[in-house]
């Protein structure tokens, strides 16, 4: 069933409505956990989700990328080369963002997004000195 639904889910990852993109990303996570062979189909879509401004879509996109990295070495290399800079920039923006009551929890802007970004950066930086160097400034901050 996952193999049959994968192309439709992939199409929904490009949809205009952020809530549909978020649900499609969650569905993608389940698909690649059930059928890891389909991971390569979702790599480009997952990378595009990392550029989102909507925090719900962004957090599911980050989780999708982390799961893709766990099941596919090709995805891991792709995200190391193409997305590390963007993830560091996103983390810096979230850390330095002004007060936003929508995402604020005890004075911290969207701590769940912080956690997901740090987990993905840990996966990307593991065993790669170049990726680790790009993360050093924001992690020290």
C-alpha positions as protocol buffer text, in pm:
chain_id: "A"
residue {
  index: 1
  type: UNK
  ca { x: 0 y: 0 z: 0 }
}
residue {
  index: 2
  type: UNK
  ca { x: 286 y: 239 z: 81 }
}
residue {
  index: 3
  type: UNK
  ca { x: 438 y: 183 z: -264 }
}
residue {
  index: 4
  type: UNK
  ca { x: 106 y: 270 z: -428 }
}
residue {
  index: 5
  type: UNK
  ca { x: 53 y: 585 z: -221 }
}
residue {
  index: 6
  type: UNK
  ca { x: 410 y: 721 z: -243 }
}
residue {
  index: 7
  type: UNK
  ca { x: 365 y: 912 z: -575 }
}
residue {
  index: 8
  type: UNK
  ca { x: 48 y: 1080 z: -447 }
}
residue {
  index: 9
  type: UNK
  ca { x: 214 y: 1176 z: -118 }
}
residue {
  index: 10
  type: UNK
  ca { x: 512 y: 1309 z: -312 }
}
residue {
  index: 11
  type: UNK
  ca { x: 274 y: 1527 z: -516 }
}
residue {
  index: 12
  type: UNK
  ca { x: 104 y: 1656 z: -199 }
}
residue {
  index: 13
  type: UNK
  ca { x: 441 y: 1769 z: -60 }
}
residue {
  index: 14
  type: UNK
  ca { x: 432 y: 2041 z: -330 }
}
residue {
  index: 15
  type: UNK
  ca { x: 78 y: 2156 z: -241 }
}
residue {
  index: 16
  type: UNK
  ca { x: 8 y: 2523 z: -157 }
}
residue {
  index: 17
  type: UNK
  ca { x: -169 y: 2468 z: 175 }
}
residue {
  index: 18
  type: UNK
  ca { x: 88 y: 2431 z: 457 }
}
residue {
  index: 19
  type: UNK
  ca { x: -134 y: 2196 z: 656 }
}
residue {
  index: 20
  type: UNK
  ca { x: -154 y: 1954 z: 365 }
}
residue {
  index: 21
  type: UNK
  ca { x: 226 y: 1972 z: 318 }
}
residue {
  index: 22
  type: UNK
  ca { x: 270 y: 1899 z: 689 }
}
residue {
  index: 23
  type: UNK
  ca { x: 40 y: 1596 z: 677 }
}
residue {
  index: 24
  type: UNK
  ca { x: 209 y: 1473 z: 358 }
}
residue {
  index: 25
  type: UNK
  ca { x: 549 y: 1500 z: 530 }
}
residue {
  index: 26
  type: UNK
  ca { x: 418 y: 1298 z: 824 }
}
residue {
  index: 27
  type: UNK
  ca { x: 285 y: 1039 z: 580 }
}
residue {
  index: 28
  type: UNK
  ca { x: 624 y: 1034 z: 403 }
}
residue {
  index: 29
  type: UNK
  ca { x: 794 y: 955 z: 732 }
}
residue {
  index: 30
  type: UNK
  ca { x: 568 y: 655 z: 780 }
}
residue {
  index: 31
  type: UNK
  ca { x: 622 y: 541 z: 421 }
}
residue {
  index: 32
  type: UNK
  ca { x: 1001 y: 545 z: 443 }
}
residue {
  index: 33
  type: UNK
  ca { x: 991 y: 364 z: 777 }
}
residue {
  index: 34
  type: UNK
  ca { x: 780 y: 87 z: 620 }
}
residue {
  index: 35
  type: UNK
  ca { x: 955 y: 81 z: 280 }
}
residue {
  index: 36
  type: UNK
  ca { x: 1310 y: 224 z: 303 }
}
residue {
  index: 37
  type: UNK
  ca { x: 1360 y: 161 z: -71 }
}
residue {
  index: 38
  type: UNK
  ca { x: 1136 y: 460 z: -145 }
}
residue {
  index: 39
  type: UNK
  ca { x: 1362 y: 703 z: 44 }
}
residue {
  index: 40
  type: UNK
  ca { x: 1530 y: 838 z: -269 }
}
residue {
  index: 41
  type: UNK
  ca { x: 1190 y: 952 z: -404 }
}
residue {
  index: 42
  type: UNK
  ca { x: 1145 y: 1193 z: -115 }
}
residue {
  index: 43
  type: UNK
  ca { x: 1493 y: 1351 z: -95 }
}
residue {
  index: 44
  type: UNK
  ca { x: 1424 y: 1657 z: -315 }
}
residue {
  index: 45
  type: UNK
  ca { x: 1081 y: 1716 z: -163 }
}
residue {
  index: 46
  type: UNK
  ca { x: 1225 y: 1698 z: 189 }
}
residue {
  index: 47
  type: UNK
  ca { x: 1497 y: 1948 z: 98 }
}
residue {
  index: 48
  type: UNK
  ca { x: 1234 y: 2192 z: -27 }
}
residue {
  index: 49
  type: UNK
  ca { x: 1046 y: 2163 z: 305 }
}
residue {
  index: 50
  type: UNK
  ca { x: 1355 y: 2292 z: 487 }
}
residue {
  index: 51
  type: UNK
  ca { x: 1300 y: 2635 z: 329 }
}
residue {
  index: 52
  type: UNK
  ca { x: 952 y: 2673 z: 479 }
}
residue {
  index: 53
  type: UNK
  ca { x: 850 y: 2964 z: 701 }
}
residue {
  index: 54
  type: UNK
  ca { x: 554 y: 2779 z: 858 }
}
residue {
  index: 55
  type: UNK
  ca { x: 691 y: 2615 z: 1172 }
}
residue {
  index: 56
  type: UNK
  ca { x: 461 y: 2311 z: 1152 }
}
residue {
  index: 57
  type: UNK
  ca { x: 578 y: 2228 z: 802 }
}
residue {
  index: 58
  type: UNK
  ca { x: 939 y: 2303 z: 892 }
}
residue {
  index: 59
  type: UNK
  ca { x: 943 y: 2074 z: 1195 }
}
residue {
  index: 60
  type: UNK
  ca { x: 794 y: 1784 z: 999 }
}
residue {
  index: 61
  type: UNK
  ca { x: 1035 y: 1852 z: 712 }
}
residue {
  index: 62
  type: UNK
  ca { x: 1330 y: 1837 z: 953 }
}
residue {
  index: 63
  type: UNK
  ca { x: 1202 y: 1509 z: 1096 }
}
residue {
  index: 64
  type: UNK
  ca { x: 1157 y: 1370 z: 746 }
}
residue {
  index: 65
  type: UNK
  ca { x: 1515 y: 1463 z: 659 }
}
residue {
  index: 66
  type: UNK
  ca { x: 1645 y: 1300 z: 977 }
}
residue {
  index: 67
  type: UNK
  ca { x: 1459 y: 980 z: 900 }
}
residue {
  index: 68
  type: UNK
  ca { x: 1581 y: 985 z: 539 }
}
residue {
  index: 69
  type: UNK
  ca { x: 1938 y: 1019 z: 664 }
}
residue {
  index: 70
  type: UNK
  ca { x: 1892 y: 716 z: 888 }
}
residue {
  index: 71
  type: UNK
  ca { x: 1774 y: 488 z: 607 }
}
residue {
  index: 72
  type: UNK
  ca { x: 1976 y: 619 z: 311 }
}
residue {
  index: 73
  type: UNK
  ca { x: 2344 y: 710 z: 287 }
}
residue {
  index: 74
  type: UNK
  ca { x: 2263 y: 887 z: -41 }
}
residue {
  index: 75
  type: UNK
  ca { x: 2019 y: 1115 z: 143 }
}
residue {
  index: 76
  type: UNK
  ca { x: 2275 y: 1177 z: 416 }
}
residue {
  index: 77
  type: UNK
  ca { x: 2537 y: 1294 z: 166 }
}
residue {
  index: 78
  type: UNK
  ca { x: 2280 y: 1505 z: -23 }
}
residue {
  index: 79
  type: UNK
  ca { x: 2168 y: 1687 z: 292 }
}
residue {
  index: 80
  type: UNK
  ca { x: 2527 y: 1733 z: 410 }
}
residue {
  index: 81
  type: UNK
  ca { x: 2623 y: 1904 z: 85 }
}
residue {
  index: 82
  type: UNK
  ca { x: 2306 y: 2097 z: 1 }
}
residue {
  index: 83
  type: UNK
  ca { x: 2121 y: 2172 z: 324 }
}
residue {
  index: 84
  type: UNK
  ca { x: 2363 y: 2217 z: 614 }
}
residue {
  index: 85
  type: UNK
  ca { x: 2406 y: 2591 z: 553 }
}
residue {
  index: 86
  type: UNK
  ca { x: 2031 y: 2643 z: 533 }
}
residue {
  index: 87
  type: UNK
  ca { x: 1969 y: 2446 z: 852 }
}
residue {
  index: 88
  type: UNK
  ca { x: 2232 y: 2647 z: 1039 }
}
residue {
  index: 89
  type: UNK
  ca { x: 2072 y: 2968 z: 910 }
}
residue {
  index: 90
  type: UNK
  ca { x: 1727 y: 2847 z: 1017 }
}
residue {
  index: 91
  type: UNK
  ca { x: 1852 y: 2758 z: 1365 }
}
residue {
  index: 92
  type: UNK
  ca { x: 2019 y: 3100 z: 1394 }
}
residue {
  index: 93
  type: UNK
  ca { x: 1694 y: 3270 z: 1288 }
}
residue {
  index: 94
  type: UNK
  ca { x: 1491 y: 3074 z: 1541 }
}
residue {
  index: 95
  type: UNK
  ca { x: 1740 y: 3140 z: 1822 }
}
residue {
  index: 96
  type: UNK
  ca { x: 1760 y: 3513 z: 1746 }
}
residue {
  index: 97
  type: UNK
  ca { x: 1395 y: 3568 z: 1659 }
}
residue {
  index: 98
  type: UNK
  ca { x: 1201 y: 3826 z: 1860 }
}
residue {
  index: 99
  type: UNK
  ca { x: 919 y: 3730 z: 2093 }
}
residue {
  index: 100
  type: UNK
  ca { x: 637 y: 3556 z: 1910 }
}
residue {
  index: 101
  type: UNK
  ca { x: 343 y: 3447 z: 2128 }
}
residue {
  index: 102
  type: UNK
  ca { x: 242 y: 3186 z: 1871 }
}
residue {
  index: 103
  type: UNK
  ca { x: 562 y: 2983 z: 1917 }
}
residue {
  index: 104
  type: UNK
  ca { x: 683 y: 3097 z: 2261 }
}
residue {
  index: 105
  type: UNK
  ca { x: 712 y: 2849 z: 2547 }
}
residue {
  index: 106
  type: UNK
  ca { x: 853 y: 2991 z: 2871 }
}
residue {
  index: 107
  type: UNK
  ca { x: 1048 y: 3259 z: 2687 }
}
residue {
  index: 108
  type: UNK
  ca { x: 1201 y: 3024 z: 2429 }
}
residue {
  index: 109
  type: UNK
  ca { x: 1088 y: 3050 z: 2070 }
}
residue {
  index: 110
  type: UNK
  ca { x: 969 y: 2709 z: 1950 }
}
residue {
  index: 111
  type: UNK
  ca { x: 1190 y: 2477 z: 2160 }
}
residue {
  index: 112
  type: UNK
  ca { x: 1060 y: 2171 z: 1975 }
}
residue {
  index: 113
  type: UNK
  ca { x: 1194 y: 2309 z: 1649 }
}
residue {
  index: 114
  type: UNK
  ca { x: 1526 y: 2378 z: 1823 }
}
residue {
  index: 115
  type: UNK
  ca { x: 1546 y: 2017 z: 1934 }
}
residue {
  index: 116
  type: UNK
  ca { x: 1463 y: 1875 z: 1590 }
}
residue {
  index: 117
  type: UNK
  ca { x: 1713 y: 2103 z: 1417 }
}
residue {
  index: 118
  type: UNK
  ca { x: 1987 y: 2009 z: 1664 }
}
residue {
  index: 119
  type: UNK
  ca { x: 1915 y: 1638 z: 1617 }
}
residue {
  index: 120
  type: UNK
  ca { x: 1935 y: 1669 z: 1240 }
}
residue {
  index: 121
  type: UNK
  ca { x: 2255 y: 1874 z: 1261 }
}
residue {
  index: 122
  type: UNK
  ca { x: 2401 y: 1605 z: 1487 }
}
residue {
  index: 123
  type: UNK
  ca { x: 2325 y: 1342 z: 1223 }
}
residue {
  index: 124
  type: UNK
  ca { x: 2472 y: 1556 z: 945 }
}
residue {
  index: 125
  type: UNK
  ca { x: 2783 y: 1656 z: 1140 }
}
residue {
  index: 126
  type: UNK
  ca { x: 2871 y: 1306 z: 1258 }
}
residue {
  index: 127
  type: UNK
  ca { x: 3188 y: 1196 z: 1081 }
}
residue {
  index: 128
  type: UNK
  ca { x: 3206 y: 1505 z: 855 }
}
residue {
  index: 129
  type: UNK
  ca { x: 3451 y: 1779 z: 954 }
}
residue {
  index: 130
  type: UNK
  ca { x: 3326 y: 2029 z: 693 }
}
residue {
  index: 131
  type: UNK
  ca { x: 2966 y: 2008 z: 811 }
}
residue {
  index: 132
  type: UNK
  ca { x: 3080 y: 2032 z: 1173 }
}
residue {
  index: 133
  type: UNK
  ca { x: 3280 y: 2346 z: 1096 }
}
residue {
  index: 134
  type: UNK
  ca { x: 2975 y: 2513 z: 944 }
}
residue {
  index: 135
  type: UNK
  ca { x: 2778 y: 2448 z: 1263 }
}
residue {
  index: 136
  type: UNK
  ca { x: 3037 y: 2564 z: 1514 }
}
residue {
  index: 137
  type: UNK
  ca { x: 2931 y: 2930 z: 1541 }
}
residue {
  index: 138
  type: UNK
  ca { x: 2563 y: 2872 z: 1610 }
}
residue {
  index: 139
  type: UNK
  ca { x: 2632 y: 2585 z: 1849 }
}
residue {
  index: 140
  type: UNK
  ca { x: 2874 y: 2799 z: 2048 }
}
residue {
  index: 141
  type: UNK
  ca { x: 2610 y: 3071 z: 2064 }
}
